[in-house]
């Protein structure tokens, strides 16, 4: 009578993973360095990613050893997700790190375990590690998105405050002045018609300026023909906000029907903010916009010859942050190159997928 198959020694496997942990962590750090991971750009991020990897290995060892633990430490994963958002680090960096850790663990365990149950041990390790990594990435991603949504909410509040200031300072003031001129015209009419007419002309001039301010506000808030009017909308925005001295060239290549209408609108908002910065801060003589549409990708560049700035010194307001967050939430990226006196180059890349109807 043959002997029954023995179950894999999970306790032994747990001990092996624990003993391998220092070597795995060293291999993992080397793999991150070779991949040029953004997670190693500063000491804090390096310490964080290695501490997290050590925690994941400890949990993997515990679970394969038959000592159930939560598959993820929510506090640490949430902190990492929030920090990635705070430093504008793409979520793909975390996914790449998870893949490198998984490959490192599997390679080391495969080279170490032996015996009749070596394959079972390797499969158990891989499945357990995959479960822990999946849950970790999900918790971190939720925290990442939460931070971005909160920032966008704050940016929206700031935009509303900006609109309120514009309405009060420009439109409200202009209407108030025109109303006062009309009142004075009525007062002067009986005794001095020339003076009254002067007040009427002043009121007319004030209302004309106020009407232009209203048109300016509308152009900044609305996307005209959102599905098939990207180029037209951007030209309208520049025509209503830029000085005649600013030369601008806008090119939109490709068919907008390839791209979902919501993505076209988000692209408009991002590019419009870049142009707003050019008009407001750059003191540029030339700005060029090129948008290339394809069934799988949207790419946009905004280049000006303005005074530029030092990105390392920070940026003014929430405009650039809002642009980056919009791009990130859409699964894309936004990069900026600028130097003092050397103009600014902004590049937006967005994946295109889903129904375009």
Short mmCIF file of C-alpha atoms in Angstrom, two decimals:
data_model
loop_
_atom_site.label_atom_id
_atom_site.label_comp_id
_atom_site.label_asym_id
_atom_site.label_seq_id
_atom_site.Cartn_x
_atom_site.Cartn_y
_atom_site.Cartn_z
CA UNK A 1 0.00 0.00 0.00
CA UNK A 2 1.50 3.33 -1.10
CA UNK A 3 1.99 6.13 1.42
CA UNK A 4 -0.36 9.12 1.12
CA UNK A 5 1.07 12.29 -0.36
CA UNK A 6 2.29 14.67 2.32
CA UNK A 7 1.15 18.28 2.37
CA UNK A 8 3.82 20.90 1.66
CA UNK A 9 5.60 22.06 4.77
CA UNK A 10 4.20 25.56 4.95
CA UNK A 11 6.10 26.30 8.14
CA UNK A 12 9.37 25.53 6.37
CA UNK A 13 8.35 27.68 3.41
CA UNK A 14 7.50 30.54 5.75
CA UNK A 15 10.93 30.28 7.37
CA UNK A 16 12.61 30.21 3.96
CA UNK A 17 10.84 33.38 2.82
CA UNK A 18 11.76 35.10 6.08
CA UNK A 19 15.40 34.06 5.68
CA UNK A 20 15.42 35.22 2.05
CA UNK A 21 13.87 38.62 2.84
CA UNK A 22 17.14 40.61 3.22
CA UNK A 23 18.45 39.20 -0.07
CA UNK A 24 15.14 39.83 -1.82
CA UNK A 25 15.08 43.43 -0.60
CA UNK A 26 18.62 44.04 -1.88
CA UNK A 27 17.72 42.51 -5.26
CA UNK A 28 14.51 44.56 -5.34
CA UNK A 29 16.37 47.81 -4.66
CA UNK A 30 18.89 47.04 -7.41
CA UNK A 31 16.05 46.24 -9.83
CA UNK A 32 14.39 49.59 -9.04
CA UNK A 33 17.67 51.41 -9.63
CA UNK A 34 18.21 49.67 -12.97
CA UNK A 35 14.66 50.55 -14.02
CA UNK A 36 15.28 54.22 -13.14
CA UNK A 37 12.35 54.17 -10.73
CA UNK A 38 11.07 57.56 -9.57
CA UNK A 39 10.48 55.93 -6.18
CA UNK A 40 14.21 56.17 -5.43
CA UNK A 41 14.67 59.84 -6.27
CA UNK A 42 14.81 60.90 -2.62
CA UNK A 43 15.70 59.20 0.66
CA UNK A 44 12.17 59.42 2.07
CA UNK A 45 10.58 57.71 -0.91
CA UNK A 46 13.35 55.07 -1.02
CA UNK A 47 12.85 54.26 2.65
CA UNK A 48 9.11 54.14 2.20
CA UNK A 49 9.13 51.72 -0.73
CA UNK A 50 11.64 49.38 0.93
CA UNK A 51 9.74 49.43 4.23
CA UNK A 52 6.56 48.59 2.37
CA UNK A 53 8.30 45.74 0.52
CA UNK A 54 9.60 44.38 3.84
CA UNK A 55 6.07 44.47 5.26
CA UNK A 56 4.69 42.65 2.19
CA UNK A 57 7.35 39.93 2.53
CA UNK A 58 6.57 39.49 6.24
CA UNK A 59 2.86 39.13 5.48
CA UNK A 60 3.55 36.69 2.68
CA UNK A 61 5.69 34.55 5.00
CA UNK A 62 3.03 34.65 7.70
CA UNK A 63 0.22 33.63 5.38
CA UNK A 64 2.02 30.75 3.69
CA UNK A 65 2.95 29.57 7.18
CA UNK A 66 -0.71 29.29 8.12
CA UNK A 67 -0.84 32.43 10.24
CA UNK A 68 -3.59 34.55 8.62
CA UNK A 69 -3.02 38.29 8.67
CA UNK A 70 -4.80 41.11 6.90
CA UNK A 71 -3.63 40.93 3.28
CA UNK A 72 -2.72 44.58 3.40
CA UNK A 73 -1.76 47.12 6.05
CA UNK A 74 -4.27 49.87 5.12
CA UNK A 75 -2.53 52.69 6.93
CA UNK A 76 0.80 52.22 5.18
CA UNK A 77 -0.77 51.63 1.76
CA UNK A 78 -2.97 54.72 2.11
CA UNK A 79 0.02 56.80 3.18
CA UNK A 80 1.96 55.66 0.12
CA UNK A 81 -0.93 56.41 -2.23
CA UNK A 82 -1.38 59.86 -0.73
CA UNK A 83 2.36 60.60 -0.91
CA UNK A 84 2.48 59.54 -4.56
CA UNK A 85 -0.28 62.03 -5.31
CA UNK A 86 1.39 64.75 -3.22
CA UNK A 87 4.65 64.39 -5.16
CA UNK A 88 2.91 64.02 -8.55
CA UNK A 89 4.42 60.54 -8.94
CA UNK A 90 2.59 58.51 -11.56
CA UNK A 91 0.68 55.43 -10.27
CA UNK A 92 2.49 53.42 -12.94
CA UNK A 93 5.63 53.71 -10.80
CA UNK A 94 3.91 51.76 -8.00
CA UNK A 95 2.67 49.16 -10.48
CA UNK A 96 6.16 48.78 -11.94
CA UNK A 97 7.62 48.40 -8.45
CA UNK A 98 5.03 45.73 -7.60
CA UNK A 99 5.94 43.79 -10.76
CA UNK A 100 9.65 44.00 -9.90
CA UNK A 101 9.03 42.80 -6.34
CA UNK A 102 6.88 39.91 -7.56
CA UNK A 103 9.53 38.82 -10.08
CA UNK A 104 12.31 39.11 -7.49
CA UNK A 105 10.46 37.02 -4.88
CA UNK A 106 9.47 34.30 -7.36
CA UNK A 107 12.99 34.09 -8.77
CA UNK A 108 14.61 33.79 -5.33
CA UNK A 109 12.08 31.29 -3.98
CA UNK A 110 12.32 29.16 -7.15
CA UNK A 111 16.11 29.02 -6.76
CA UNK A 112 15.91 28.06 -3.07
CA UNK A 113 13.04 25.65 -2.47
CA UNK A 114 13.57 22.01 -3.38
CA UNK A 115 12.12 18.62 -2.67
CA UNK A 116 8.98 16.92 -3.97
CA UNK A 117 6.77 19.89 -3.11
CA UNK A 118 8.97 22.62 -4.59
CA UNK A 119 6.42 23.44 -7.30
CA UNK A 120 3.59 23.57 -4.75
CA UNK A 121 5.67 25.91 -2.59
CA UNK A 122 6.39 28.20 -5.50
CA UNK A 123 2.74 28.33 -6.59
CA UNK A 124 1.59 29.01 -3.02
CA UNK A 125 4.14 31.82 -2.65
CA UNK A 126 3.18 33.39 -5.98
CA UNK A 127 -0.57 33.26 -5.31
CA UNK A 128 -0.21 34.67 -1.79
CA UNK A 129 2.12 37.44 -2.90
CA UNK A 130 -0.16 38.31 -5.83
CA UNK A 131 -3.14 38.64 -3.51
CA UNK A 132 -1.26 40.90 -1.10
CA UNK A 133 0.14 43.09 -3.88
CA UNK A 134 -3.27 43.43 -5.54
CA UNK A 135 -4.94 44.58 -2.34
CA UNK A 136 -2.06 46.90 -1.56
CA UNK A 137 -2.23 48.55 -4.97
CA UNK A 138 -6.00 48.92 -4.70
CA UNK A 139 -5.83 50.65 -1.31
CA UNK A 140 -2.98 52.91 -2.48
CA UNK A 141 -4.84 53.76 -5.69
CA UNK A 142 -7.97 54.71 -3.75
CA UNK A 143 -5.90 57.04 -1.57
CA UNK A 144 -4.15 58.48 -4.64
CA UNK A 145 -7.43 59.26 -6.37
CA UNK A 146 -8.89 60.64 -3.14
CA UNK A 147 -6.09 63.18 -2.80
CA UNK A 148 -6.44 64.24 -6.43
CA UNK A 149 -10.19 64.63 -6.13
CA UNK A 150 -9.77 66.74 -3.01
CA UNK A 151 -7.27 68.96 -4.81
CA UNK A 152 -9.50 69.32 -7.82
CA UNK A 153 -12.34 70.24 -5.49
CA UNK A 154 -10.15 72.94 -3.95
CA UNK A 155 -9.15 74.11 -7.41
CA UNK A 156 -12.82 74.30 -8.38
CA UNK A 157 -13.54 76.36 -5.27
CA UNK A 158 -10.66 78.68 -6.17
CA UNK A 159 -12.02 78.94 -9.72
CA UNK A 160 -15.44 79.91 -8.33
CA UNK A 161 -13.78 82.55 -6.18
CA UNK A 162 -11.95 83.80 -9.25
CA UNK A 163 -15.24 84.03 -11.16
CA UNK A 164 -16.82 85.83 -8.22
CA UNK A 165 -13.98 88.35 -8.14
CA UNK A 166 -14.25 88.88 -11.89
CA UNK A 167 -17.99 89.45 -11.64
CA UNK A 168 -17.58 91.86 -8.75
CA UNK A 169 -14.48 93.75 -9.85
CA UNK A 170 -15.09 93.98 -13.58
CA UNK A 171 -18.71 93.41 -14.46
CA UNK A 172 -20.35 94.64 -11.26
CA UNK A 173 -18.12 97.69 -11.09
CA UNK A 174 -18.71 98.54 -14.75
CA UNK A 175 -22.48 98.30 -14.43
CA UNK A 176 -22.40 100.35 -11.23
CA UNK A 177 -20.38 103.13 -12.86
CA UNK A 178 -22.67 103.16 -15.91
CA UNK A 179 -25.73 103.36 -13.68
CA UNK A 180 -24.25 106.33 -11.83
CA UNK A 181 -23.48 108.10 -15.13
CA UNK A 182 -27.09 107.62 -16.24
CA UNK A 183 -28.35 109.03 -12.92
CA UNK A 184 -26.10 112.09 -13.31
CA UNK A 185 -27.25 112.53 -16.92
CA UNK A 186 -30.85 112.65 -15.72
CA UNK A 187 -29.95 115.19 -13.05
CA UNK A 188 -28.09 117.45 -15.51
CA UNK A 189 -30.54 117.15 -18.40
CA UNK A 190 -32.77 120.10 -17.55
CA UNK A 191 -29.97 122.57 -16.73
CA UNK A 192 -26.99 121.48 -18.88
CA UNK A 193 -27.71 119.12 -21.76
CA UNK A 194 -24.08 119.10 -22.97
CA UNK A 195 -22.97 117.87 -19.59
CA UNK A 196 -25.81 115.35 -19.54
CA UNK A 197 -24.82 114.04 -22.97
CA UNK A 198 -21.26 113.69 -21.76
CA UNK A 199 -22.52 111.50 -18.94
CA UNK A 200 -24.55 109.41 -21.40
CA UNK A 201 -21.48 108.85 -23.55
CA UNK A 202 -19.50 107.84 -20.48
CA UNK A 203 -22.24 105.36 -19.56
CA UNK A 204 -22.24 103.96 -23.09
CA UNK A 205 -18.47 103.58 -23.04
CA UNK A 206 -18.60 101.85 -19.65
CA UNK A 207 -21.31 99.42 -20.78
CA UNK A 208 -19.30 98.56 -23.89
CA UNK A 209 -16.32 97.64 -21.75
CA UNK A 210 -18.53 95.66 -19.42
CA UNK A 211 -20.00 93.73 -22.35
CA UNK A 212 -16.48 92.80 -23.45
CA UNK A 213 -15.76 91.58 -19.92
CA UNK A 214 -18.90 89.42 -20.05
CA UNK A 215 -17.82 87.94 -23.37
CA UNK A 216 -14.38 87.27 -21.94
CA UNK A 217 -15.90 85.44 -18.95
CA UNK A 218 -18.18 83.35 -21.16
CA UNK A 219 -15.30 82.37 -23.44
CA UNK A 220 -13.37 81.17 -20.41
CA UNK A 221 -16.22 79.08 -19.07
CA UNK A 222 -17.76 77.47 -22.12
CA UNK A 223 -16.47 75.04 -24.69
CA UNK A 224 -18.09 75.92 -27.99
CA UNK A 225 -19.13 72.87 -30.03
CA UNK A 226 -17.48 70.45 -27.58
CA UNK A 227 -17.40 67.41 -29.84
CA UNK A 228 -16.18 68.94 -33.11
CA UNK A 229 -14.95 72.39 -32.10
CA UNK A 230 -11.65 71.99 -30.27
CA UNK A 231 -9.64 74.22 -32.61
CA UNK A 232 -12.46 76.75 -32.87
CA UNK A 233 -12.87 76.89 -29.09
CA UNK A 234 -9.15 77.47 -28.50
CA UNK A 235 -9.03 80.20 -31.16
CA UNK A 236 -12.07 81.87 -29.62
CA UNK A 237 -10.43 81.79 -26.21
CA UNK A 238 -7.22 83.38 -27.49
CA UNK A 239 -9.08 85.92 -29.59
CA UNK A 240 -11.01 87.03 -26.52
CA UNK A 241 -8.12 87.08 -24.03
CA UNK A 242 -4.80 87.68 -25.84
CA UNK A 243 -3.47 91.02 -26.99
CA UNK A 244 -3.21 91.58 -30.76
CA UNK A 245 0.59 91.46 -30.42
CA UNK A 246 0.54 87.78 -29.42
CA UNK A 247 0.96 85.66 -32.56
CA UNK A 248 -0.69 82.28 -32.18
CA UNK A 249 -0.81 79.17 -34.32
CA UNK A 250 -3.24 76.33 -33.52
CA UNK A 251 -3.24 73.01 -35.35
CA UNK A 252 -5.57 70.10 -34.64
CA UNK A 253 -4.72 66.99 -36.63
CA UNK A 254 -6.93 63.92 -36.85
CA UNK A 255 -10.64 63.26 -36.56
CA UNK A 256 -12.35 64.33 -33.34
CA UNK A 257 -14.88 61.53 -33.81
CA UNK A 258 -12.09 59.12 -32.81
CA UNK A 259 -12.01 60.63 -29.33
CA UNK A 260 -14.80 60.60 -26.69
CA UNK A 261 -16.47 64.00 -26.32
CA UNK A 262 -15.61 64.11 -22.62
CA UNK A 263 -11.93 63.65 -23.42
CA UNK A 264 -12.08 66.44 -26.00
CA UNK A 265 -13.58 68.73 -23.36
CA UNK A 266 -10.96 67.78 -20.77
CA UNK A 267 -8.25 68.42 -23.35
CA UNK A 268 -9.72 71.85 -24.01
CA UNK A 269 -9.69 72.68 -20.29
CA UNK A 270 -6.06 71.61 -19.89
CA UNK A 271 -4.80 73.38 -23.02
CA UNK A 272 -6.88 76.45 -22.21
CA UNK A 273 -5.20 76.67 -18.80
CA UNK A 274 -1.79 76.46 -20.46
CA UNK A 275 -2.77 79.27 -22.81
CA UNK A 276 -4.17 81.29 -19.92
CA UNK A 277 -0.77 81.06 -18.22
CA UNK A 278 0.91 82.19 -21.45
CA UNK A 279 -1.42 85.16 -21.85
CA UNK A 280 -1.26 86.16 -18.17
CA UNK A 281 2.34 85.50 -17.16
CA UNK A 282 4.63 84.67 -20.08
CA UNK A 283 4.90 88.05 -21.86
CA UNK A 284 5.27 85.95 -25.01
CA UNK A 285 5.26 87.14 -28.61
CA UNK A 286 4.42 83.70 -30.05
CA UNK A 287 2.52 80.65 -28.81
CA UNK A 288 2.01 77.46 -30.82
CA UNK A 289 -0.53 74.73 -30.09
CA UNK A 290 -0.49 71.35 -31.79
CA UNK A 291 -3.00 68.60 -30.99
CA UNK A 292 -2.70 65.19 -32.64
CA UNK A 293 -5.72 62.89 -32.40
CA UNK A 294 -5.52 59.15 -32.99
CA UNK A 295 -7.84 56.23 -32.15
CA UNK A 296 -5.54 55.16 -29.29
CA UNK A 297 -3.86 58.36 -28.10
CA UNK A 298 -4.25 62.12 -27.88
CA UNK A 299 -1.15 64.28 -27.72
CA UNK A 300 -1.05 68.04 -27.28
CA UNK A 301 1.82 70.50 -27.04
CA UNK A 302 1.78 74.17 -26.11
CA UNK A 303 5.01 76.10 -26.73
CA UNK A 304 5.64 79.81 -26.14
CA UNK A 305 8.68 82.07 -26.42
CA UNK A 306 7.92 83.95 -23.22
CA UNK A 307 9.99 84.77 -20.18
CA UNK A 308 9.71 81.25 -18.77
CA UNK A 309 10.31 80.32 -15.14
CA UNK A 310 12.20 77.88 -12.96
CA UNK A 311 9.93 74.84 -12.31
CA UNK A 312 12.08 73.85 -9.32
CA UNK A 313 11.17 77.13 -7.63
CA UNK A 314 7.48 76.26 -7.60
CA UNK A 315 4.64 77.75 -9.62
CA UNK A 316 2.04 80.43 -9.17
CA UNK A 317 -1.54 79.54 -8.33
CA UNK A 318 -3.24 76.21 -8.90
CA UNK A 319 -3.32 76.19 -12.70
CA UNK A 320 -0.38 73.86 -13.36
CA UNK A 321 -1.39 71.54 -10.53
CA UNK A 322 -4.94 71.36 -11.87
CA UNK A 323 -3.62 70.51 -15.36
CA UNK A 324 -1.45 67.69 -14.03
CA UNK A 325 -4.25 66.30 -11.88
CA UNK A 326 -6.73 66.31 -14.76
CA UNK A 327 -4.22 64.46 -16.93
CA UNK A 328 -3.47 61.92 -14.20
CA UNK A 329 -7.15 61.20 -13.53
CA UNK A 330 -7.57 60.52 -17.25
CA UNK A 331 -4.75 57.99 -17.15
CA UNK A 332 -2.34 60.27 -18.94
CA UNK A 333 0.59 62.53 -18.18
CA UNK A 334 1.58 66.17 -18.45
CA UNK A 335 5.19 67.30 -18.62
CA UNK A 336 6.61 70.80 -18.52
CA UNK A 337 9.98 72.18 -19.56
CA UNK A 338 10.78 75.81 -18.83
CA UNK A 339 13.68 78.03 -17.90
CA UNK A 340 13.97 81.69 -17.07
CA UNK A 341 14.20 83.62 -20.32
CA UNK A 342 13.76 80.47 -22.41
CA UNK A 343 10.03 80.06 -22.84
CA UNK A 344 7.84 77.14 -21.79
CA UNK A 345 7.05 73.79 -23.43
CA UNK A 346 4.08 71.75 -22.16
CA UNK A 347 3.24 68.28 -23.46
CA UNK A 348 0.03 66.38 -22.71
CA UNK A 349 -0.49 62.69 -23.47
CA UNK A 350 -3.83 60.95 -22.92
CA UNK A 351 -4.93 57.41 -23.77
CA UNK A 352 -8.03 57.16 -25.96
CA UNK A 353 -10.46 54.37 -25.27
CA UNK A 354 -14.15 53.70 -24.90
CA UNK A 355 -17.24 54.74 -26.80
CA UNK A 356 -16.85 57.95 -28.80
CA UNK A 357 -20.56 58.52 -29.19
#
